[in-house]
Short mmCIF file of C-alpha atoms in Angstrom, two decimals:
data_model
loop_
_atom_site.label_atom_id
_atom_site.label_comp_id
_atom_site.label_asym_id
_atom_site.label_seq_id
_atom_site.Cartn_x
_atom_site.Cartn_y
_atom_site.Cartn_z
CA MET A 8 24.56 -190.99 62.53
CA MET A 9 28.30 -190.34 62.43
CA MET A 10 28.35 -190.35 66.41
CA MET A 11 26.44 -194.00 66.23
CA MET A 12 29.01 -195.40 63.78
CA MET A 13 31.66 -194.26 65.88
CA MET A 14 30.35 -195.76 68.85
CA MET A 15 29.79 -199.03 67.08
CA GLU A 16 33.58 -199.14 66.05
CA GLU A 17 34.74 -198.20 69.31
CA GLU A 18 32.43 -200.69 71.22
CA GLU A 19 34.55 -203.31 69.74
CA ALA A 20 37.41 -201.98 71.81
CA VAL A 21 35.97 -203.39 75.02
CA GLY A 22 38.45 -205.88 76.35
CA ARG A 23 41.20 -204.54 74.34
CA ARG A 24 44.45 -203.46 75.95
CA VAL A 25 45.47 -199.69 75.73
CA SER A 26 48.34 -197.36 77.08
CA CYS A 27 48.21 -193.92 78.01
CA ASP A 28 51.05 -191.83 79.36
CA GLY A 29 52.96 -194.97 80.11
CA HIS A 30 50.27 -196.69 82.05
CA ARG A 31 48.62 -199.94 80.66
CA GLY A 32 45.02 -200.89 81.26
CA THR A 33 41.98 -202.78 79.80
CA VAL A 34 39.01 -201.00 78.24
CA ARG A 35 35.81 -201.97 80.06
CA TYR A 36 33.39 -199.57 78.73
CA VAL A 37 32.93 -197.34 75.56
CA GLY A 38 30.29 -194.64 75.33
CA LEU A 39 28.85 -191.50 76.76
CA ALA A 40 29.43 -190.25 80.49
CA PRO A 41 27.07 -187.37 81.03
CA PRO A 42 27.01 -184.47 81.81
CA THR A 43 30.27 -184.26 79.49
CA ALA A 44 29.82 -184.71 75.93
CA GLY A 45 31.45 -187.15 73.55
CA VAL A 46 32.85 -190.85 73.62
CA TRP A 47 34.85 -191.91 76.57
CA LEU A 48 36.79 -195.14 77.32
CA GLY A 49 36.32 -196.58 80.77
CA VAL A 50 39.50 -197.96 81.68
CA GLU A 51 40.64 -200.55 84.43
CA TRP A 52 44.18 -199.84 85.04
CA ASP A 53 46.85 -202.50 85.95
CA HIS A 54 48.19 -200.45 88.65
CA PRO A 55 45.03 -199.00 90.54
CA ASP A 56 47.15 -195.77 91.70
CA ARG A 57 46.59 -194.74 88.06
CA GLY A 58 42.87 -194.56 88.39
CA LYS A 59 40.13 -192.54 90.40
CA HIS A 60 37.23 -194.69 90.85
CA ASP A 61 35.72 -198.08 90.58
CA GLY A 62 33.91 -197.55 87.38
CA SER A 63 31.23 -195.37 88.82
CA HIS A 64 30.71 -191.89 88.03
CA GLU A 65 28.02 -189.23 89.21
CA GLY A 66 26.08 -192.14 91.06
CA VAL A 67 26.06 -194.27 87.76
CA ARG A 68 28.14 -197.39 87.27
CA TYR A 69 29.61 -197.76 83.89
CA PHE A 70 31.80 -200.75 84.57
CA SER A 71 33.35 -202.53 87.29
CA CYS A 72 37.12 -202.78 88.59
CA ARG A 73 38.88 -205.11 90.98
CA HIS A 74 40.15 -202.29 92.97
CA PRO A 75 38.06 -199.33 94.22
CA THR A 76 40.40 -196.76 92.63
CA GLY A 77 41.44 -198.89 89.60
CA GLY A 78 39.35 -197.18 87.03
CA SER A 79 38.96 -193.74 85.02
CA PHE A 80 37.77 -192.40 81.90
CA VAL A 81 40.07 -191.33 79.05
CA ARG A 82 39.28 -189.93 75.57
CA PRO A 83 39.83 -192.41 72.78
CA LYS A 84 42.50 -190.14 71.22
CA LYS A 85 44.74 -190.20 74.26
CA ALA A 86 44.84 -193.90 74.28
CA SER A 87 47.19 -196.08 72.29
CA PHE A 88 45.72 -199.75 71.28
CA GLY A 89 49.30 -200.68 70.23
CA VAL A 90 50.93 -201.94 66.79
CA ASP A 91 51.25 -205.33 65.50
CA TYR A 92 54.38 -207.69 66.03
CA VAL A 93 56.12 -206.84 62.64
CA THR A 94 55.78 -203.10 63.15
CA ALA A 95 57.22 -203.49 66.72
CA LEU A 96 59.88 -205.70 65.40
CA LYS A 97 60.97 -203.14 62.71
CA ARG A 98 61.15 -200.29 65.07
CA ARG A 99 63.19 -202.29 67.56
CA TYR A 100 65.65 -203.64 65.09
CA GLU A 101 65.59 -201.56 62.26
CA GLU A 102 64.26 -197.93 62.78
CA GLU A 103 66.42 -197.50 65.87
CA PRO A 104 69.94 -198.21 64.81
CA GLU A 105 71.28 -196.19 67.94
CA GLU A 106 69.61 -198.42 70.44
CA PRO A 107 72.21 -199.63 73.01
CA ALA A 108 72.62 -203.32 72.91
CA GLY A 109 73.13 -205.22 75.88
CA ASP A 110 69.87 -205.37 78.06
CA GLU A 111 70.05 -208.68 80.23
CA LEU A 112 66.67 -210.43 80.63
CA LYS A 113 66.32 -213.39 82.83
CA ILE A 114 63.62 -215.30 81.05
CA SER A 115 64.42 -218.80 82.51
CA SER A 116 67.18 -220.70 84.39
CA ARG A 117 69.67 -218.84 82.00
CA THR A 118 70.25 -215.18 81.11
CA VAL A 119 70.04 -214.02 77.29
CA MET A 120 71.23 -210.91 75.66
CA MET A 121 68.67 -208.75 73.75
CA VAL A 122 70.61 -207.25 71.00
CA GLY A 123 69.97 -203.93 69.06
CA PHE A 124 70.25 -203.70 65.25
CA ASP A 125 73.67 -202.63 65.13
CA ASP A 126 74.86 -206.24 66.84
CA VAL A 127 72.13 -208.05 64.62
CA LYS A 128 73.52 -206.57 61.42
CA LEU A 129 77.00 -207.88 62.27
CA LYS A 130 75.87 -211.23 62.91
CA GLN A 131 72.98 -212.00 60.66
CA LYS A 132 69.80 -210.26 59.25
CA VAL A 133 66.62 -210.09 61.24
CA GLU A 134 65.01 -213.20 59.65
CA LYS A 135 67.74 -215.27 61.19
CA LEU A 136 67.24 -214.00 64.80
CA THR A 137 66.69 -216.75 67.20
CA GLU A 138 65.98 -214.47 70.12
CA VAL A 139 63.65 -211.56 69.82
CA GLY A 140 63.08 -208.98 72.68
CA LEU A 141 59.89 -206.91 72.11
CA ARG A 142 59.38 -205.84 75.88
CA ARG A 143 57.17 -202.76 76.51
CA CYS A 144 56.76 -202.26 72.56
CA GLU A 145 52.96 -201.91 72.72
CA VAL A 146 52.28 -205.19 70.65
CA SER A 147 48.86 -205.87 70.50
CA GLY A 148 48.56 -208.50 67.71
CA PRO A 149 50.22 -210.47 65.06
CA GLY A 150 49.79 -208.11 61.97
CA PRO A 151 49.32 -209.45 58.30
CA GLN A 152 48.70 -213.27 57.82
CA ASN A 153 51.93 -215.17 57.88
CA GLU A 154 54.05 -212.05 58.30
CA ILE A 155 55.60 -213.18 61.46
CA ARG A 156 56.49 -216.62 59.93
CA ASN A 157 58.01 -214.80 56.90
CA THR A 158 59.92 -212.31 58.97
CA THR A 159 61.29 -214.16 61.97
CA PRO A 160 61.01 -217.95 61.20
CA PHE A 161 63.67 -219.18 63.59
CA VAL A 162 62.97 -217.62 66.80
CA GLN A 163 63.45 -219.82 69.85
CA SER A 164 62.98 -217.19 72.65
CA LEU A 165 60.56 -214.29 72.52
CA ASP A 166 59.96 -211.62 74.97
CA LEU A 167 56.41 -209.80 74.97
CA SER A 168 56.51 -208.49 78.69
CA GLY A 169 54.54 -205.39 79.32
CA ASN A 170 52.63 -205.27 76.05
CA LEU A 171 49.12 -204.85 74.86
CA LEU A 172 48.03 -208.27 74.19
CA SER A 173 44.43 -208.86 75.36
CA SER A 174 43.84 -212.67 75.16
CA TRP A 175 45.39 -216.01 74.83
CA GLU A 176 43.80 -216.31 71.47
CA THR A 177 45.82 -213.26 70.32
CA VAL A 178 49.03 -214.88 71.79
CA ALA A 179 48.38 -217.87 69.91
CA THR A 180 48.18 -216.01 66.60
CA VAL A 181 51.76 -214.92 67.25
CA THR A 182 53.13 -218.27 68.32
CA GLU A 183 51.44 -220.49 65.95
CA GLN A 184 53.78 -218.77 63.38
CA LEU A 185 56.93 -219.40 65.35
CA GLU A 186 57.52 -223.14 64.88
CA SER A 187 60.74 -223.27 66.63
CA LEU A 188 59.69 -221.17 69.84
CA ARG A 189 60.73 -222.81 73.06
CA GLU A 190 60.77 -219.78 75.72
CA LEU A 191 58.14 -217.29 75.94
CA GLN A 192 58.16 -214.15 78.08
CA LEU A 193 54.64 -212.78 78.85
CA SER A 194 55.06 -211.19 82.04
CA HIS A 195 53.10 -207.91 82.94
CA ASN A 196 50.34 -208.65 80.58
CA ARG A 197 46.60 -209.08 81.35
CA LEU A 198 45.18 -211.85 79.15
CA SER A 199 41.67 -213.00 79.11
CA ILE A 200 41.22 -216.63 79.57
CA SER A 201 40.32 -218.71 76.70
CA SER A 202 37.11 -220.85 76.88
CA ASP A 203 38.71 -223.83 75.20
CA PRO A 204 42.40 -223.62 75.79
CA ARG A 205 43.02 -227.06 74.35
CA ARG A 206 42.10 -225.92 71.19
CA LEU A 207 45.10 -223.45 71.33
CA SER A 208 47.66 -226.04 72.23
CA PRO A 209 49.19 -226.52 68.73
CA ALA A 210 50.20 -222.82 68.85
CA PHE A 211 52.48 -223.89 72.10
CA SER A 212 53.55 -227.35 71.04
CA ARG A 213 57.30 -226.82 71.38
CA LEU A 214 57.19 -224.45 74.30
CA ARG A 215 59.41 -225.49 77.31
CA VAL A 216 59.67 -222.33 79.32
CA LEU A 217 56.82 -219.87 80.11
CA SER A 218 57.11 -216.68 82.31
CA LEU A 219 53.63 -215.28 83.46
CA ASN A 220 55.04 -213.10 86.44
CA SER A 221 52.71 -210.00 87.40
CA CYS A 222 49.81 -211.12 85.30
CA ALA A 223 47.14 -211.17 88.02
CA LEU A 224 46.53 -214.82 87.87
CA THR A 225 44.86 -217.16 90.24
CA TRP A 226 46.09 -220.80 90.39
CA THR A 227 42.51 -221.87 89.16
CA GLN A 228 43.17 -219.78 86.04
CA VAL A 229 46.59 -221.35 85.64
CA LEU A 230 45.27 -224.81 85.75
CA HIS A 231 42.59 -223.69 83.23
CA CYS A 232 45.15 -222.62 80.82
CA ALA A 233 47.64 -225.58 81.41
CA PRO A 234 46.19 -227.72 78.57
CA MET A 235 47.65 -225.41 76.11
CA TRP A 236 51.12 -226.04 77.36
CA GLN A 237 51.64 -229.89 77.13
CA GLN A 238 55.38 -230.02 77.04
CA LEU A 239 56.16 -227.19 79.64
CA GLU A 240 59.05 -227.73 81.67
CA GLU A 241 59.64 -224.27 83.55
CA LEU A 242 56.82 -222.20 84.63
CA TYR A 243 57.19 -218.67 86.49
CA LEU A 244 54.40 -217.32 88.15
CA ALA A 245 55.90 -214.75 90.54
CA ASP A 246 53.66 -211.82 92.01
CA ASN A 247 50.47 -213.05 90.91
CA ASP A 248 47.12 -213.71 92.76
CA ILE A 249 47.67 -217.20 93.93
CA THR A 250 46.49 -218.03 97.38
CA GLU A 251 45.23 -221.36 97.22
CA LEU A 252 46.91 -224.33 95.34
CA LEU A 253 44.81 -227.17 93.86
CA ARG A 254 46.02 -230.33 92.58
CA PRO A 255 47.13 -230.22 88.86
CA ASP A 256 45.42 -233.27 87.79
CA HIS A 257 46.63 -234.36 84.16
CA VAL A 258 48.35 -230.99 83.64
CA LEU A 259 51.52 -229.63 84.32
CA GLN A 260 53.22 -233.15 84.72
CA THR A 261 56.15 -232.38 82.71
CA LEU A 262 57.25 -229.17 84.97
CA ARG A 263 60.74 -229.37 86.33
CA VAL A 264 60.75 -225.58 87.43
CA LEU A 265 57.97 -223.72 89.22
CA ASP A 266 58.34 -220.29 90.57
CA LEU A 267 55.67 -219.31 92.89
CA SER A 268 57.34 -216.73 94.83
CA ASN A 269 55.64 -213.51 96.24
CA ASN A 270 52.20 -215.10 96.21
CA GLN A 271 50.47 -215.41 99.55
CA ILE A 272 49.75 -219.01 99.47
CA LEU A 273 47.84 -220.93 102.19
CA PRO A 274 50.44 -223.37 103.79
CA GLU A 275 48.03 -226.26 104.01
CA THR A 276 47.74 -226.17 100.05
CA VAL A 277 51.27 -226.39 99.31
CA LEU A 278 51.15 -230.44 99.23
CA GLU A 279 48.55 -230.27 96.45
CA ILE A 280 51.34 -229.71 94.08
CA SER A 281 53.67 -232.43 95.80
CA ARG A 282 52.71 -235.22 93.11
CA LEU A 283 54.27 -233.49 90.23
CA PRO A 284 56.55 -236.29 89.19
CA TRP A 285 59.46 -234.42 87.64
CA LEU A 286 59.53 -231.11 89.57
CA GLU A 287 63.11 -230.49 90.67
CA LYS A 288 63.09 -226.74 91.71
CA LEU A 289 60.29 -224.98 93.54
CA ASN A 290 60.43 -221.19 94.54
CA LEU A 291 58.25 -220.49 97.43
CA SER A 292 60.16 -217.31 98.50
CA GLY A 293 58.07 -214.45 100.02
CA SER A 294 55.06 -216.63 100.17
CA GLY A 295 53.90 -216.12 103.85
CA LEU A 296 54.62 -219.67 104.82
CA SER A 297 55.29 -220.65 108.49
CA ASP A 298 56.02 -224.31 108.08
CA VAL A 299 56.60 -226.99 105.50
CA GLN A 300 55.30 -230.51 106.53
CA PHE A 301 54.83 -233.76 104.89
CA SER A 302 51.66 -235.63 105.92
CA ASP A 303 52.76 -238.99 104.66
CA ALA A 304 55.94 -239.53 106.85
CA SER A 305 56.73 -239.38 110.67
CA ALA A 306 59.81 -237.76 111.95
CA GLY A 307 63.04 -239.25 110.43
CA GLU A 308 61.01 -241.09 107.56
CA LYS A 309 61.41 -240.49 104.04
CA THR A 310 58.34 -238.77 102.30
CA ALA A 311 57.13 -239.93 98.86
CA LEU A 312 56.09 -236.32 98.26
CA PHE A 313 58.10 -234.18 95.98
CA PRO A 314 59.66 -237.24 94.60
CA ALA A 315 62.17 -235.41 92.35
CA LEU A 316 62.72 -232.26 94.31
CA LYS A 317 66.08 -231.10 94.54
CA THR A 318 65.89 -227.27 95.32
CA LEU A 319 63.65 -225.50 97.42
CA LEU A 320 63.71 -221.73 97.80
CA LEU A 321 62.23 -220.30 101.01
CA ASP A 322 63.71 -216.97 101.37
CA ASP A 323 61.71 -214.19 103.28
CA ASN A 324 59.12 -216.48 104.79
CA ASN A 325 58.37 -217.29 108.54
CA ILE A 326 59.86 -221.00 108.40
CA SER A 327 60.89 -222.44 111.56
CA GLU A 328 60.92 -226.13 110.55
CA LEU A 329 61.96 -228.37 107.42
CA ARG A 330 62.86 -231.94 106.54
CA SER A 331 65.10 -232.87 103.71
CA LEU A 332 66.25 -231.51 100.67
CA LEU A 333 69.32 -231.39 98.19
CA HIS A 334 69.60 -227.51 97.56
CA LEU A 335 68.18 -225.07 100.12
CA SER A 336 67.77 -221.25 100.11
CA CYS A 337 66.43 -220.23 103.30
CA ARG A 338 67.74 -216.83 104.23
CA ARG A 339 65.62 -214.33 106.32
CA ASN A 340 63.62 -217.04 108.32
CA PRO A 341 63.41 -217.98 112.08
CA LEU A 342 64.75 -221.27 111.27
CA LEU A 343 68.27 -219.33 111.00
CA GLN A 344 67.37 -216.58 113.16
CA ARG A 345 66.98 -218.77 116.33
CA GLU A 346 70.88 -218.91 116.31
CA LYS A 347 72.47 -215.53 116.46
CA ASN A 348 75.56 -216.93 115.06
CA LEU A 349 74.89 -217.56 111.36
CA GLU A 350 77.69 -220.18 110.77
CA THR A 351 76.22 -222.21 113.82
CA ALA A 352 72.81 -221.93 112.20
CA ARG A 353 74.43 -223.08 108.83
CA GLN A 354 75.96 -226.21 110.94
CA ILE A 355 72.76 -227.24 112.28
CA LEU A 356 70.89 -227.22 109.35
CA ILE A 357 73.40 -229.10 107.56
CA ALA A 358 73.33 -231.86 110.17
CA ARG A 359 69.43 -231.95 110.13
CA LEU A 360 69.21 -232.30 106.49
CA SER A 361 71.02 -235.54 105.39
CA ARG A 362 71.17 -235.01 101.52
CA LEU A 363 71.82 -231.18 101.51
CA GLN A 364 74.52 -230.25 99.07
CA LEU A 365 73.92 -226.61 98.60
CA LEU A 366 72.82 -224.25 101.37
CA ASP A 367 72.21 -220.52 100.56
CA ARG A 368 74.24 -221.05 97.44
CA ARG A 369 77.28 -222.46 99.06
CA GLN A 370 78.51 -225.98 98.75
CA VAL A 371 78.38 -228.37 101.53
CA GLU A 372 81.82 -230.18 101.68
CA PRO A 373 82.22 -233.59 103.26
CA ASP A 374 84.40 -232.31 105.98
CA GLU A 375 81.91 -229.55 106.69
CA ARG A 376 79.18 -232.10 106.99
CA ARG A 377 81.30 -234.48 109.34
CA GLY A 378 82.07 -231.58 111.52
CA ALA A 379 78.48 -230.19 111.62
CA GLU A 380 77.20 -233.64 112.54
CA LEU A 381 79.59 -234.52 115.31
CA ASP A 382 78.88 -230.91 116.76
CA TYR A 383 75.20 -231.64 116.53
CA CYS A 384 75.42 -234.99 118.66
CA LYS A 385 77.29 -232.94 121.14
CA ARG A 386 75.09 -229.80 120.97
CA PHE A 387 71.77 -231.82 121.83
CA GLY A 388 73.56 -234.81 123.58
CA LEU A 389 71.92 -233.66 127.09
CA ALA A 390 68.63 -233.23 125.66
CA TRP A 391 68.99 -236.57 124.24
CA LEU A 392 69.69 -238.27 127.67
CA GLN A 393 67.09 -236.25 129.43
CA ALA A 394 64.40 -237.53 126.91
CA GLY A 395 65.54 -241.10 127.62
CA GLY A 396 68.36 -241.79 125.42
CA HIS A 397 71.31 -243.85 126.72
CA ILE A 398 75.07 -244.49 125.55
CA ASP A 399 73.95 -248.21 125.68
CA PRO A 400 71.59 -248.81 122.47
CA GLU A 401 69.59 -251.62 124.55
CA LYS A 402 68.68 -248.83 127.17
CA SER A 403 68.27 -246.01 124.65
CA HIS A 404 64.40 -245.15 124.43
CA PRO A 405 64.16 -241.18 123.72
CA ASN A 406 60.76 -240.02 123.86
CA THR A 407 58.57 -238.97 120.69
CA ASP A 408 59.02 -235.32 121.42
CA PHE A 409 62.84 -235.54 121.10
CA LEU A 410 62.67 -237.56 118.10
CA THR A 411 60.13 -235.22 116.35
CA GLU A 412 62.38 -232.22 116.99
CA HIS A 413 65.66 -234.25 116.15
CA PRO A 414 64.51 -236.83 113.59
CA ARG A 415 68.24 -237.56 112.49
CA PHE A 416 69.89 -237.72 115.95
CA LEU A 417 69.45 -241.67 116.08
CA ALA A 418 70.90 -241.88 112.55
CA LEU A 419 73.97 -239.85 113.76
CA ILE A 420 74.62 -241.72 116.85
CA HIS A 421 74.51 -244.88 114.82
CA LYS A 422 76.90 -243.25 112.30
CA TYR A 423 79.54 -241.82 114.97
CA GLY A 424 78.68 -243.31 118.14
CA ALA A 425 77.23 -241.61 121.11
CA PRO A 426 79.32 -238.66 122.58
CA ASP A 427 80.94 -238.96 125.92
CA GLU A 428 78.82 -237.27 128.67
CA GLY A 429 81.77 -234.81 129.09
CA GLU A 430 81.47 -233.78 125.31
CA MET A 431 77.87 -232.82 125.60
CA ARG A 432 77.07 -229.31 125.80
CA GLU A 433 74.22 -227.62 128.02
CA GLN A 434 72.43 -225.30 125.75
CA LYS A 435 72.78 -221.74 127.03
CA PRO A 436 70.83 -218.71 126.31
CA PHE A 437 72.80 -216.65 123.91
CA ALA A 438 74.98 -214.02 125.51
CA LEU A 439 78.48 -212.95 124.54
CA LYS A 440 80.03 -214.55 127.65
CA ASN A 441 78.60 -217.75 126.64
CA GLN A 442 80.14 -217.63 123.11
CA LEU A 443 83.69 -216.96 124.56
CA LEU A 444 86.54 -219.75 124.65
CA THR A 445 89.33 -219.71 126.75
CA VAL A 446 92.22 -221.28 124.92
CA THR A 447 95.80 -221.47 125.43
CA PHE A 448 98.35 -221.02 122.59
CA VAL A 449 101.49 -223.03 122.98
CA CYS A 450 104.51 -223.09 120.65
CA PRO A 451 105.79 -226.71 120.90
CA GLU A 452 108.85 -226.10 118.55
CA ASP A 453 110.08 -223.02 120.47
CA SER A 454 110.34 -223.83 124.12
CA GLY A 455 111.54 -220.30 124.98
CA ARG A 456 107.81 -218.81 124.14
CA LYS A 457 105.56 -218.90 127.06
CA PRO A 458 102.11 -220.10 126.65
CA ILE A 459 99.54 -217.43 125.95
CA GLU A 460 96.04 -217.47 127.36
CA LYS A 461 93.12 -215.71 125.36
CA LYS A 462 89.49 -215.44 125.48
CA LEU A 463 88.16 -215.78 121.73
CA PRO A 464 84.76 -215.87 120.43
CA GLU A 465 83.92 -219.55 119.02
CA SER A 466 82.58 -217.89 115.98
CA MET A 467 86.11 -216.47 115.18
CA ILE A 468 87.47 -217.92 111.82
CA VAL A 469 90.90 -219.39 111.82
CA GLN A 470 92.10 -216.89 109.38
CA LYS A 471 91.45 -214.19 112.04
CA VAL A 472 93.11 -216.29 114.70
CA LYS A 473 96.39 -216.53 112.56
CA GLY A 474 96.21 -212.70 112.18
CA LEU A 475 95.94 -212.38 116.07
CA LEU A 476 98.88 -214.74 116.43
CA HIS A 477 101.00 -212.88 113.96
CA ARG A 478 100.81 -209.97 116.22
CA LEU A 479 101.09 -211.69 119.50
CA LEU A 480 104.08 -213.75 118.56
CA ARG A 481 105.58 -211.16 116.52
CA LEU A 482 105.76 -213.24 113.36
CA PRO A 483 104.92 -211.24 110.35
CA GLY A 484 104.81 -212.88 107.05
CA VAL A 485 105.39 -216.55 108.12
CA GLU A 486 102.96 -219.26 107.38
CA LEU A 487 101.37 -220.44 110.61
CA LYS A 488 99.97 -224.18 111.03
CA LEU A 489 97.61 -224.78 113.75
CA SER A 490 96.28 -227.89 115.81
CA TYR A 491 94.81 -228.36 119.09
CA THR A 492 94.54 -230.92 121.84
CA CYS A 493 91.96 -231.34 124.63
CA ALA A 494 91.75 -233.08 127.89
CA LYS A 495 88.89 -235.21 126.53
CA MET A 496 91.05 -236.81 123.77
CA ALA A 497 94.35 -236.98 125.59
CA GLY A 498 97.23 -237.69 123.29
CA ARG A 499 95.32 -236.86 120.09
CA GLU A 500 96.24 -233.90 118.06
CA ILE A 501 93.65 -232.38 115.75
CA GLU A 502 94.73 -230.42 112.89
CA ILE A 503 93.01 -226.98 112.09
CA ASP A 504 93.54 -226.74 108.28
CA ASN A 505 90.75 -224.55 106.95
CA ASP A 506 91.36 -220.82 107.25
CA LEU A 507 87.75 -220.02 106.32
CA LYS A 508 86.06 -222.19 109.19
CA PRO A 509 85.28 -220.87 112.75
CA LEU A 510 86.66 -222.48 115.79
CA GLN A 511 83.39 -224.10 116.84
CA PHE A 512 83.61 -226.09 113.47
CA TYR A 513 86.40 -228.04 114.72
CA SER A 514 84.83 -228.45 118.21
CA VAL A 515 87.33 -226.26 119.99
CA GLU A 516 86.13 -226.00 123.68
CA ASP A 517 86.85 -224.11 126.63
CA GLY A 518 90.18 -224.83 128.04
CA ASP A 519 91.72 -226.43 124.95
CA ARG A 520 95.21 -225.95 123.94
CA ILE A 521 95.99 -224.53 120.44
CA LEU A 522 99.54 -225.54 119.04
CA VAL A 523 101.38 -223.18 117.04
CA ARG A 524 103.98 -223.97 114.44
CA TRP A 525 105.39 -222.02 111.52
CA SER A 526 107.97 -222.62 108.82
#
């Protein structure tokens, strides 16, 4: 009889979250597992390397797991079902006065500081807290009725990452008592999906920022839950099970930031989220993408998709082509790796993307854009001529292949005029000899010094050129001023005024003369 009562109580544990020896999992089975005696918990672990099997034992299936080694049996006495919010709060902020303060947490687009009790005591009592961090504190529920509302009524930012919350209903019993809550961190949890998410929406009515990284969610599940978050502006979904994107009809329409990084997304489904009207920042880093194309516009035309997008993060993909953006992070992609010289790759991207203001977290200045666009016209001028282009606009008819590859080229020609044929460069395969410039250094204000001819890499920055000149001319400690002349622009002297730019930025070419002055 006693055994039956224990099993009836423990059967209520199915679906609950537990921790054991630092590992978290979900109870999938409660009962006997012969030939051993006594009650066991069958647990599906968040990380399958903690498990031993798929829920089968001695030829009998007791429960199912997503991973073939994701499950194992543990005795109930070895599993912790967690504590309520208020108990965790007291442990975190009252019973651990020696807790060092200063854990930084990236919960949204800003970094907040999670403080320990000593710092809180200096500022205000626990009930005045606006930011609460209960990461990995084994929180499993709200505790006594209205206790959260009475204990921390002013919380605006809450971190419940890596806890033992089992369902969205349980989360709602916590958040409905936090009437000022705007930011919620729920990463590294496994939450069962509500059958009626809209019913829970009042508990998240003021929520603006939600983090659900590493929660084993699919996009379909996200869309199913989305009616709960009617005013959400930032949603973080990195490291989930999102592979195919579907159109978010009537949900997520207020999003400004969406993080889908480290999900293996089918490229052809990316445009399903392109109609989100206010989306300004999209993170698709590490998503296995090979290209980003817009189906509603031809080369050089403006797309109506992603109407508000300003920042796109595409680090660690296989991207080889893009169109237009304001802010772009595109490191470790073939788009940049085509050019062995990273500065050259940067200049090409700037020229191709007319509205780009920030590239890999470096500001695009007006003079850099002008130099990049002029160099782009020279770099691809011969290809333009070969494709049917002509210096006379009435005779210029470049073919479709060229315009697809260089959609801004005609706009740049219209802006700056076509380069002279002598300025156009033949694209050579990468080799060190192809990247060296033969230049002559001349000191026009010191006729006693003979010109010096040197071979320099076109990627050499001006600062290093000046360092070389200090040694060659034996002028330590003086401030050098550089300019250059070339045969193609006779009588014109072009100032080299930025020490951090490479020679190629100023379109210095083989045979040019660099004028050296000092004061």
